[in-house]
Coordinates of C-alpha atoms in Angstrom, one line a residue:
Chain A
K1 CA -5.3 -35.5 -55.9
R2 CA -2.6 -37.1 -53.8
G3 CA -2.8 -34.3 -51.3
L4 CA -6.7 -35.0 -51.1
Y5 CA -6.0 -38.6 -50.4
R6 CA -3.6 -37.8 -47.6
K7 CA -6.0 -35.4 -46.1
R8 CA -8.7 -38.0 -46.2
R9 CA -6.4 -40.6 -44.7
G10 CA -5.8 -38.4 -41.8
L11 CA -9.4 -37.5 -41.5
Y12 CA -10.7 -41.0 -41.3
R13 CA -7.9 -42.3 -39.3
E14 CA -9.7 -41.5 -36.2
G15 CA -13.4 -42.4 -35.8
L16 CA -13.1 -45.8 -37.5
L17 CA -14.5 -47.3 -34.4
S18 CA -17.4 -45.7 -32.5
D19 CA -17.3 -45.5 -28.6
D20 CA -19.4 -48.7 -28.5
G21 CA -17.0 -50.5 -30.7
F22 CA -18.8 -50.5 -33.9
R23 CA -17.3 -49.8 -37.3
L24 CA -18.3 -47.2 -40.0
D25 CA -20.8 -49.6 -41.5
G26 CA -22.1 -50.8 -38.3
R27 CA -20.2 -54.1 -38.0
R28 CA -18.4 -55.5 -35.0
P29 CA -14.6 -55.7 -35.4
R30 CA -14.7 -59.4 -36.1
E31 CA -17.6 -59.4 -38.5
I32 CA -17.3 -59.9 -42.3
R33 CA -19.4 -58.0 -44.8
S34 CA -22.6 -59.3 -46.2
L35 CA -21.9 -62.2 -48.6
R36 CA -23.8 -63.4 -51.6
M37 CA -22.6 -65.8 -54.2
R38 CA -23.6 -68.0 -57.0
L39 CA -22.1 -70.9 -58.9
G40 CA -22.2 -72.0 -62.5
L41 CA -23.6 -68.8 -64.0
F42 CA -21.9 -68.9 -67.4
P43 CA -22.6 -72.2 -69.2
R44 CA -19.9 -71.5 -71.8
A45 CA -17.0 -71.7 -69.3
D46 CA -16.1 -75.1 -67.6
G47 CA -16.5 -73.4 -64.3
S48 CA -17.7 -70.0 -63.1
A49 CA -18.7 -68.3 -59.8
Y50 CA -19.8 -64.9 -58.7
I51 CA -19.3 -63.5 -55.2
E52 CA -20.5 -60.3 -53.8
Q53 CA -18.9 -59.1 -50.6
G54 CA -20.3 -55.8 -49.5
N55 CA -19.8 -53.6 -52.5
T56 CA -17.1 -55.7 -54.0
K57 CA -18.3 -57.8 -57.0
V58 CA -16.2 -60.5 -58.6
V59 CA -16.7 -62.9 -61.5
A60 CA -14.3 -65.8 -61.9
L61 CA -14.2 -68.3 -64.8
V62 CA -12.2 -71.5 -65.3
Y63 CA -11.4 -73.1 -68.6
G64 CA -9.8 -76.5 -68.4
P65 CA -8.3 -78.8 -67.8
R66 CA -7.3 -79.1 -71.4
E67 CA -4.3 -79.4 -73.8
V68 CA -1.7 -76.8 -73.4
R69 CA -2.0 -74.1 -75.9
G70 CA 1.1 -72.3 -77.5
P71 CA 4.7 -73.6 -77.0
R72 CA 5.1 -77.1 -75.7
S73 CA 7.8 -75.8 -73.4
R74 CA 4.9 -74.3 -71.4
S75 CA 3.6 -77.8 -70.4
A76 CA 4.9 -79.8 -67.5
P77 CA 5.3 -83.6 -67.9
D78 CA 4.2 -84.3 -64.4
Q79 CA 1.4 -81.9 -63.5
A80 CA -1.0 -79.4 -64.9
V81 CA 0.0 -75.8 -65.3
L82 CA -2.2 -73.3 -63.7
R83 CA -2.5 -70.0 -65.5
C84 CA -4.2 -67.1 -63.7
R85 CA -5.4 -63.7 -64.9
F86 CA -6.9 -61.0 -62.8
S87 CA -8.5 -58.0 -64.5
L88 CA -10.2 -54.9 -63.1
A89 CA -13.1 -53.2 -64.8
P90 CA -12.2 -49.6 -65.8
F91 CA -15.2 -48.5 -63.7
S92 CA -14.5 -50.5 -60.6
G93 CA -12.7 -47.9 -58.6
P94 CA -14.0 -44.5 -57.4
E95 CA -12.2 -42.9 -60.3
R96 CA -11.9 -44.5 -63.8
R97 CA -8.8 -46.0 -64.6
R98 CA -7.4 -46.0 -68.1
P99 CA -7.6 -49.7 -69.3
R100 CA -4.2 -51.1 -70.2
G101 CA -4.3 -53.9 -72.7
G102 CA -3.4 -57.5 -72.1
E103 CA -0.9 -58.8 -69.6
G104 CA 0.2 -55.7 -67.9
R105 CA -2.5 -55.1 -65.5
G106 CA -3.3 -56.9 -62.2
S107 CA -0.3 -59.0 -62.9
D108 CA 0.8 -58.8 -59.2
L109 CA -2.7 -59.7 -58.2
A110 CA -2.7 -62.7 -60.7
L111 CA 0.5 -63.9 -59.1
R112 CA -1.0 -63.8 -55.6
L113 CA -4.0 -65.7 -57.0
Q114 CA -1.8 -68.3 -58.6
Q115 CA 0.0 -68.8 -55.5
S116 CA -3.0 -69.5 -53.5
L117 CA -4.6 -71.7 -55.9
E118 CA -1.5 -73.8 -56.6
A119 CA -1.5 -74.8 -53.0
A120 CA -5.1 -76.2 -53.3
V121 CA -5.5 -77.6 -56.7
L122 CA -4.4 -81.3 -57.2
T123 CA -2.3 -80.5 -60.3
H124 CA -0.5 -83.7 -60.4
L125 CA -3.7 -85.5 -61.7
Y126 CA -3.6 -83.6 -65.0
P127 CA -0.2 -83.9 -66.4
R128 CA 0.6 -82.0 -69.5
S129 CA -2.6 -79.8 -69.4
Q130 CA -3.5 -76.4 -68.4
I131 CA -6.1 -74.8 -66.3
D132 CA -7.1 -71.2 -67.0
V133 CA -8.5 -69.1 -64.3
Y134 CA -9.8 -65.5 -64.9
S135 CA -10.9 -63.4 -62.1
D136 CA -12.6 -60.1 -62.7
G137 CA -13.3 -57.8 -59.8
S138 CA -11.8 -55.2 -57.5
H139 CA -10.5 -56.9 -54.5
C140 CA -7.8 -59.4 -54.4
C141 CA -9.1 -61.6 -51.6
T142 CA -12.6 -61.9 -52.9
G143 CA -11.2 -62.6 -56.2
T144 CA -9.1 -65.5 -54.8
T145 CA -12.2 -67.0 -53.1
A146 CA -14.2 -66.6 -56.2
A147 CA -11.6 -68.3 -58.4
A148 CA -11.5 -71.2 -55.9
L149 CA -15.2 -71.7 -56.2
A150 CA -15.0 -71.5 -60.0
V151 CA -12.4 -74.3 -60.0
L152 CA -14.6 -76.2 -57.7
D153 CA -17.6 -75.6 -60.1
A154 CA -15.4 -76.9 -62.9
G155 CA -15.1 -80.2 -61.0
I156 CA -11.4 -80.1 -60.6
P157 CA -10.2 -81.9 -57.5
L158 CA -9.0 -79.7 -54.8
R159 CA -7.3 -80.3 -51.4
D160 CA -9.4 -77.7 -49.9
V161 CA -11.4 -74.7 -50.8
V162 CA -9.3 -71.6 -50.5
C163 CA -10.8 -68.9 -48.4
A164 CA -9.1 -65.5 -48.7
G165 CA -9.7 -62.8 -46.2
S166 CA -8.0 -59.7 -44.9
A167 CA -7.7 -57.7 -41.7
A168 CA -6.3 -54.3 -40.8
L169 CA -5.3 -52.6 -37.7
A170 CA -7.2 -49.5 -36.7
E171 CA -6.7 -47.8 -33.2
G172 CA -5.2 -50.9 -31.8
T173 CA -8.1 -53.1 -32.8
A174 CA -8.0 -55.7 -35.5
L175 CA -10.7 -55.3 -38.1
T176 CA -11.8 -58.3 -40.1
D177 CA -12.5 -57.8 -43.7
P178 CA -12.0 -54.0 -44.0
N179 CA -14.2 -52.1 -46.5
G180 CA -13.2 -49.5 -49.0
A181 CA -13.3 -46.6 -46.5
E182 CA -11.4 -48.4 -43.8
E183 CA -8.8 -49.6 -46.3
A184 CA -8.3 -46.1 -47.6
A185 CA -7.8 -44.9 -44.0
V186 CA -5.4 -47.4 -42.6
G187 CA -4.0 -49.2 -45.6
P188 CA -4.5 -52.7 -46.9
G189 CA -3.2 -54.6 -43.9
L190 CA -2.9 -58.3 -43.9
A191 CA -4.2 -60.6 -46.6
L192 CA -4.5 -64.4 -45.9
A193 CA -5.5 -67.4 -47.9
L194 CA -6.6 -70.2 -45.7
L195 CA -7.1 -73.9 -46.4
P196 CA -9.9 -74.3 -43.7
A197 CA -9.8 -78.1 -43.3
S198 CA -6.1 -78.3 -42.5
G199 CA -5.9 -74.7 -41.0
L200 CA -2.8 -74.2 -43.3
L201 CA -2.1 -70.9 -45.0
A202 CA -1.6 -70.8 -48.7
L203 CA -0.9 -67.0 -48.9
V204 CA 0.3 -64.5 -46.3
Q205 CA 1.0 -61.0 -47.3
L206 CA 1.4 -58.1 -44.9
S207 CA 1.4 -54.7 -46.7
A208 CA 1.1 -52.3 -43.8
R209 CA 3.2 -51.5 -40.8
V210 CA 2.0 -53.4 -37.8
P211 CA 3.6 -53.6 -34.4
C212 CA 5.0 -57.1 -33.9
E213 CA 2.9 -57.8 -30.7
R214 CA -0.3 -56.7 -32.7
L215 CA 0.5 -59.1 -35.4
E216 CA -1.1 -62.1 -33.8
P217 CA -4.5 -60.6 -33.2
V218 CA -4.5 -59.2 -36.7
M219 CA -3.7 -62.6 -38.1
E220 CA -6.4 -64.1 -35.9
A221 CA -8.9 -61.7 -37.1
A222 CA -8.1 -62.4 -40.7
A223 CA -8.3 -66.1 -40.1
D224 CA -11.6 -65.6 -38.4
G225 CA -13.0 -63.9 -41.4
C226 CA -11.7 -66.8 -43.6
R227 CA -13.4 -69.4 -41.5
E228 CA -16.7 -67.4 -41.4
L229 CA -16.4 -67.2 -45.1
H230 CA -15.9 -70.9 -45.4
R231 CA -18.9 -71.6 -43.5
A232 CA -21.0 -69.4 -45.9
L233 CA -19.4 -71.0 -48.9
D234 CA -20.2 -74.4 -47.5
R235 CA -23.8 -73.6 -47.0
E236 CA -24.1 -72.1 -50.5
L237 CA -22.2 -75.0 -52.1
R238 CA -24.6 -77.5 -50.5
R239 CA -27.5 -75.5 -51.6
S240 CA -26.4 -75.1 -55.2
L241 CA -25.7 -78.8 -55.4
R242 CA -29.0 -79.7 -54.1
E243 CA -30.6 -77.4 -56.6
R244 CA -28.8 -78.9 -59.4
H245 CA -28.6 -82.6 -58.6
G246 CA -31.2 -83.2 -56.0
E247 CA -30.6 -84.2 -52.3
V248 CA -26.9 -85.1 -51.5
Chain B
M1 CA -14.3 -63.7 -82.3
A2 CA -15.1 -66.8 -80.4
A3 CA -14.9 -69.6 -82.9
V4 CA -17.2 -72.5 -83.2
V5 CA -16.3 -75.4 -85.4
L6 CA -19.0 -76.8 -87.5
S7 CA -19.0 -79.7 -89.9
E8 CA -20.3 -79.2 -93.4
P9 CA -23.5 -81.2 -92.7
E10 CA -24.1 -79.2 -89.6
K11 CA -23.8 -75.9 -91.6
L12 CA -26.1 -77.4 -94.4
Y13 CA -28.6 -78.2 -91.7
I14 CA -28.6 -74.6 -90.4
V15 CA -28.7 -73.1 -93.9
H16 CA -31.6 -75.2 -95.1
G17 CA -33.5 -74.4 -92.0
V18 CA -33.1 -70.7 -92.5
Q19 CA -34.4 -71.2 -96.1
E20 CA -37.5 -72.5 -94.5
D21 CA -37.8 -69.7 -92.1
L22 CA -37.3 -72.1 -89.2
R23 CA -34.0 -71.8 -87.3
V24 CA -32.2 -74.4 -85.0
D25 CA -33.7 -73.0 -81.9
G26 CA -37.3 -72.7 -83.3
R27 CA -37.1 -69.1 -84.1
G28 CA -38.2 -67.5 -87.4
C29 CA -35.7 -65.3 -89.4
E30 CA -36.9 -62.0 -87.9
D31 CA -37.2 -63.1 -84.2
Y32 CA -35.1 -62.0 -81.4
R33 CA -34.1 -64.1 -78.5
C34 CA -35.2 -63.4 -75.0
A35 CA -32.9 -60.7 -73.4
E36 CA -32.5 -59.9 -69.9
V37 CA -31.8 -56.2 -69.0
E38 CA -30.9 -54.8 -65.6
T39 CA -29.7 -51.3 -64.8
D40 CA -27.8 -49.7 -61.9
V41 CA -25.9 -52.9 -61.1
V42 CA -22.5 -51.3 -60.3
S43 CA -22.7 -48.8 -57.5
N44 CA -19.7 -46.6 -58.1
T45 CA -20.7 -45.7 -61.8
S46 CA -22.9 -42.8 -63.1
G47 CA -24.9 -45.5 -64.9
S48 CA -24.6 -49.1 -65.6
A49 CA -26.5 -51.9 -67.1
R50 CA -26.0 -55.7 -67.6
V51 CA -27.5 -57.5 -70.5
K52 CA -27.7 -61.2 -71.1
L53 CA -28.7 -62.4 -74.5
E54 CA -28.8 -66.2 -74.0
N55 CA -25.1 -66.8 -73.7
T56 CA -23.8 -63.4 -74.4
D57 CA -23.2 -61.5 -71.3
I58 CA -22.3 -57.8 -71.3
L59 CA -21.7 -55.3 -68.5
V60 CA -21.6 -51.6 -69.3
G61 CA -20.5 -48.9 -66.9
V62 CA -20.7 -45.2 -67.7
K63 CA -18.6 -42.8 -65.6
A64 CA -19.1 -39.1 -66.0
E65 CA -15.8 -37.1 -65.5
M66 CA -14.9 -33.5 -66.1
G67 CA -12.7 -32.8 -68.9
T68 CA -12.0 -30.0 -71.5
P69 CA -14.0 -29.9 -74.7
K70 CA -12.5 -30.7 -77.9
I71 CA -11.2 -27.7 -79.8
E72 CA -13.5 -28.2 -82.9
K73 CA -16.5 -28.5 -80.7
P74 CA -16.0 -26.1 -77.9
D75 CA -19.6 -26.1 -76.6
E76 CA -20.0 -29.8 -76.4
G77 CA -19.1 -32.6 -74.3
Y78 CA -18.2 -36.0 -75.6
L79 CA -18.5 -39.7 -75.3
E80 CA -15.7 -42.1 -75.1
F81 CA -16.1 -45.8 -75.9
C82 CA -13.8 -48.6 -74.6
V83 CA -14.4 -52.2 -75.1
D84 CA -12.6 -54.6 -72.9
C85 CA -12.4 -58.0 -74.4
S86 CA -10.8 -59.7 -71.4
A87 CA -9.9 -63.4 -71.5
N88 CA -13.0 -64.0 -69.4
A89 CA -15.2 -64.0 -72.5
T90 CA -13.3 -66.7 -74.4
P91 CA -9.7 -68.0 -73.8
E92 CA -8.8 -66.7 -77.4
F93 CA -8.7 -63.2 -76.0
E94 CA -5.8 -64.1 -73.9
G95 CA -3.0 -61.5 -73.9
R96 CA -3.4 -59.1 -76.9
G97 CA -5.9 -61.4 -78.7
G98 CA -9.0 -59.4 -77.9
E99 CA -7.6 -56.0 -78.6
E100 CA -8.4 -56.1 -82.2
L101 CA -12.1 -57.0 -81.8
G102 CA -12.3 -54.4 -79.0
A103 CA -11.0 -51.7 -81.2
E104 CA -13.3 -52.7 -83.9
I105 CA -16.4 -52.6 -81.8
A106 CA -15.4 -49.4 -80.2
S107 CA -14.9 -47.8 -83.8
A108 CA -18.4 -49.1 -84.7
F109 CA -19.9 -47.4 -81.8
Y110 CA -18.1 -44.1 -82.5
T111 CA -19.7 -44.2 -86.0
V112 CA -23.1 -45.1 -84.7
F113 CA -23.1 -42.2 -82.1
S114 CA -21.4 -39.8 -84.5
S115 CA -24.6 -38.6 -85.9
E116 CA -25.5 -35.0 -84.8
N117 CA -28.5 -35.6 -82.7
S118 CA -28.1 -39.1 -81.4
I119 CA -27.3 -37.7 -78.0
D120 CA -27.5 -34.0 -77.0
L121 CA -23.9 -33.3 -76.4
K122 CA -24.5 -29.6 -75.8
S123 CA -26.2 -30.6 -72.5
L124 CA -22.9 -32.0 -71.4
C125 CA -21.1 -28.7 -71.7
I126 CA -20.5 -27.0 -68.5
N127 CA -18.4 -24.0 -69.5
P128 CA -17.7 -23.5 -73.2
R129 CA -14.0 -24.0 -74.1
E130 CA -13.1 -25.0 -70.6
H131 CA -15.1 -27.6 -68.9
C132 CA -17.4 -30.3 -70.1
W133 CA -18.6 -33.8 -69.0
V134 CA -17.0 -36.7 -70.6
L135 CA -18.9 -39.9 -70.6
Y136 CA -16.6 -42.8 -70.4
V137 CA -18.6 -45.8 -71.7
D138 CA -16.8 -49.0 -70.7
V139 CA -17.9 -52.2 -72.1
L140 CA -17.0 -55.5 -70.5
L141 CA -17.5 -58.7 -72.4
L142 CA -18.2 -61.2 -69.8
V143 CA -19.2 -64.0 -72.1
C144 CA -19.4 -63.8 -75.8
G145 CA -21.9 -66.1 -77.4
G146 CA -23.0 -64.6 -80.6
N147 CA -24.6 -61.3 -81.7
L148 CA -22.2 -59.2 -79.7
Y149 CA -23.0 -55.8 -81.4
D150 CA -26.6 -55.9 -80.6
A151 CA -26.3 -57.0 -77.1
I152 CA -23.6 -54.2 -76.5
S153 CA -25.9 -51.5 -78.1
I154 CA -28.8 -52.6 -75.8
A155 CA -26.5 -52.5 -72.8
V156 CA -25.1 -49.1 -73.8
K157 CA -28.6 -47.6 -74.2
A158 CA -29.8 -49.0 -71.0
A159 CA -26.6 -47.7 -69.2
L160 CA -27.0 -44.2 -70.7
F161 CA -30.6 -44.3 -69.8
N162 CA -29.5 -45.0 -66.2
T163 CA -26.8 -42.4 -66.2
R164 CA -27.2 -39.5 -63.7
I165 CA -24.8 -36.6 -64.0
P166 CA -24.6 -34.3 -61.1
K167 CA -25.6 -30.7 -61.7
V168 CA -22.9 -28.1 -61.4
R169 CA -23.1 -24.2 -61.6
V170 CA -20.4 -21.9 -62.8
L171 CA -19.9 -19.1 -60.5
E172 CA -18.0 -16.0 -61.7
D173 CA -16.6 -13.4 -59.3
E174 CA -15.6 -9.8 -60.1
E175 CA -12.1 -10.6 -61.3
G176 CA -13.5 -13.0 -63.9
S177 CA -12.3 -16.1 -62.3
K178 CA -14.6 -19.0 -62.5
E179 CA -15.4 -21.5 -59.9
I180 CA -17.5 -24.7 -60.4
E181 CA -20.0 -25.5 -57.7
L182 CA -21.4 -29.0 -57.2
S183 CA -25.1 -29.1 -56.2
D184 CA -25.5 -30.2 -52.6
D185 CA -28.5 -32.5 -53.4
P186 CA -27.2 -35.8 -54.8
Y187 CA -30.5 -36.4 -56.5
D188 CA -30.2 -33.1 -58.3
C189 CA -28.9 -34.4 -61.6
I190 CA -29.2 -34.3 -65.4
R191 CA -30.6 -37.3 -67.3
L192 CA -29.7 -37.8 -70.9
N193 CA -32.3 -37.5 -73.6
M194 CA -32.7 -40.8 -75.0
E195 CA -35.1 -40.2 -77.8
N196 CA -32.5 -40.5 -80.6
V197 CA -30.1 -43.0 -79.2
P198 CA -29.8 -45.7 -81.7
L199 CA -29.7 -49.5 -81.3
I200 CA -27.8 -51.8 -83.6
V201 CA -29.4 -54.7 -85.4
T202 CA -27.1 -57.1 -87.0
L203 CA -28.5 -59.0 -90.1
S204 CA -26.5 -62.0 -91.0
K205 CA -26.8 -63.3 -94.5
I206 CA -27.2 -67.1 -94.5
G207 CA -27.9 -68.6 -97.8
Y208 CA -30.3 -66.5 -99.7
R209 CA -32.0 -65.0 -96.6
H210 CA -30.9 -62.9 -93.7
V211 CA -31.6 -63.5 -89.9
V212 CA -31.5 -61.2 -87.0
D213 CA -29.9 -62.0 -83.7
A214 CA -27.8 -64.8 -84.9
T215 CA -26.3 -67.5 -82.5
L216 CA -22.6 -68.3 -82.6
E217 CA -23.4 -71.3 -84.8
E218 CA -25.4 -69.2 -87.3
E219 CA -22.5 -66.6 -87.3
A220 CA -20.2 -69.3 -88.4
C221 CA -22.5 -70.1 -91.4
S222 CA -22.8 -66.5 -92.5
L223 CA -20.3 -65.0 -94.8
A224 CA -21.3 -61.4 -94.5
S225 CA -23.5 -59.4 -92.3
L226 CA -24.9 -55.9 -92.2
L227 CA -24.8 -53.7 -89.1
V228 CA -27.8 -51.3 -89.0
S229 CA -28.2 -48.7 -86.5
V230 CA -31.8 -47.5 -85.9
T231 CA -33.3 -44.9 -83.7
S232 CA -36.7 -45.4 -82.0
K233 CA -38.4 -43.5 -84.8
G234 CA -37.1 -45.9 -87.4
A235 CA -34.3 -43.5 -88.8
L236 CA -31.1 -45.3 -89.8
T237 CA -28.0 -43.5 -88.5
S238 CA -25.3 -45.8 -89.9
I239 CA -24.7 -48.9 -91.9
K240 CA -21.7 -51.1 -92.0
K241 CA -20.9 -54.3 -93.7
M242 CA -19.1 -56.9 -91.7
G243 CA -17.5 -60.2 -92.6
R244 CA -15.6 -61.7 -95.4
G245 CA -18.3 -62.2 -98.0
S246 CA -20.0 -59.7 -100.2
L247 CA -23.7 -58.5 -100.5
D248 CA -25.6 -57.6 -103.6
P249 CA -27.2 -54.2 -103.5
E250 CA -30.7 -55.7 -103.8
S251 CA -30.4 -57.7 -100.6
I252 CA -28.8 -54.7 -98.8
F253 CA -32.2 -52.9 -99.3
E254 CA -34.1 -55.9 -98.0
M255 CA -31.9 -56.1 -95.0
M256 CA -32.2 -52.4 -94.2
E257 CA -36.0 -52.8 -94.3
T258 CA -35.9 -55.7 -91.8
G259 CA -33.4 -53.9 -89.7
K260 CA -35.7 -50.9 -89.4
K261 CA -38.7 -53.0 -88.6
V262 CA -36.9 -55.1 -86.0
G263 CA -35.0 -52.1 -84.6
K264 CA -38.2 -50.2 -83.9
A265 CA -39.8 -53.2 -82.1
L266 CA -36.5 -53.6 -80.1
H267 CA -36.7 -50.0 -79.0
V268 CA -40.3 -50.3 -77.8
A269 CA -39.6 -53.5 -75.9
L270 CA -36.5 -52.1 -74.3
Q271 CA -38.1 -48.8 -73.4
K272 CA -40.9 -50.6 -71.8
V273 CA -38.5 -52.6 -69.6
L274 CA -36.5 -49.5 -68.7
D275 CA -39.6 -47.6 -67.7
E276 CA -41.0 -50.4 -65.7
E277 CA -37.6 -50.8 -63.8
E278 CA -37.5 -47.1 -63.2
S279 CA -41.1 -47.0 -61.9
L280 CA -40.1 -49.4 -59.1
G281 CA -37.5 -47.0 -58.0
T282 CA -35.5 -47.9 -54.9
S283 CA -37.9 -50.7 -53.8
R284 CA -36.4 -52.8 -56.6
Q285 CA -34.7 -55.9 -55.5
K286 CA -31.4 -55.9 -57.3
V287 CA -30.7 -59.2 -58.9
G288 CA -27.3 -58.7 -60.5
F289 CA -25.5 -61.9 -61.2
L290 CA -27.3 -63.8 -58.5
G291 CA -30.6 -64.3 -60.5

């Protein structure tokens, strides 16, 4: 299985970009995948959001702010505690993954999610309470964005919407928002979580080898994707608010 | 399970309503809520379905993978159920909280599908004693809002209906070594025979009567319930009592009768929706969670 993966990696490494500069799925290097989203789809949760980015589908739910459950030592006297979970459906990948119970799975992804959200949520407004964020999908960046939307839907004040995006380097060109095939070929690349209004970064994670002088274009490509994402989010937010509460 | 806290008067209100055959949401005792079903919602599965029954939201993905048949049944494939009660559904499932419920639901489905002819397992066999298809049925509880078992069974049936297993051929050369060849045509696939796949109807005993498709509030008023799995022809494949309370034999027979009647109607309604969706083919606009 491993050998097959490597072979595939080698196979796809070339030909990620056509001679005219188009990608496998017909996008230009700086284009993001098609994006569809919806807010407030589960009335039982305090906030929920759904994002579909290409073939990636993510559901995010928020419960809280509410009293801290469990031991009191978990609560903080001056701010709310943000607790994040990230889970992957057993059927989300090309091959079925054996579900592991409870805390174990996706914990590194949950950590990344938590890091990105903590930079945005105004936690000091809710001392001694907790906010639970659950994200369920297959891609870290989309999951982070969906979680931010769900927090927004829950009516929790934010500094800014977190928009997360990624970029990868293929044949010397930075590709914004790589899809599954591209990621399999050149590796995950750079993940960013951008706070668009201030232009600050809540998360930077580079997990592939990139030459130093190429790093800037890759980062630019990822940030470009985030900003594009933000424009789409903004449109959808306004639309859904108008739908629910009339003209704003 | 997700808990709702009800006060005594609230419970009394529900119980008295049920006695008069008028439930809180205006339904009669044997009425089902409106369910939304959509198949083929996840692209990288062999079959998938999403069911929304008012607040309850279920996503089921079926993945067919090649495995070795079980020793006691060398010429059959098998199904494997796995229920993921993630903390999405309710925060009580945090950590290991949902595991027990997940295992309970999965075991209920093993019993429901254990009946000989509920699914033609022989058709899943590729090469006796060596290769067979294993159908991994993964249930994801997105939100739980009452009547989990029925909603999951609807989703499982819809997902199995949607399942397409690629056709393979076993080639044998002179030396006797076997090779498995996958058909070149991606549309050349096996569909499962859905005729005997059962649906579960949960009957919750409230006061002296029983109701089908109970809401979370009604479940809180019920001490005991009966799970009845019914095939489209009205045959019962399994019965299971759930909950802390007890039931007298008389009422069990009444509940079985209701279960049969409601189950048959449910089968007809579901099959109609599935056939309609099927007839639309690829022209169908996929709604998914955006609807």
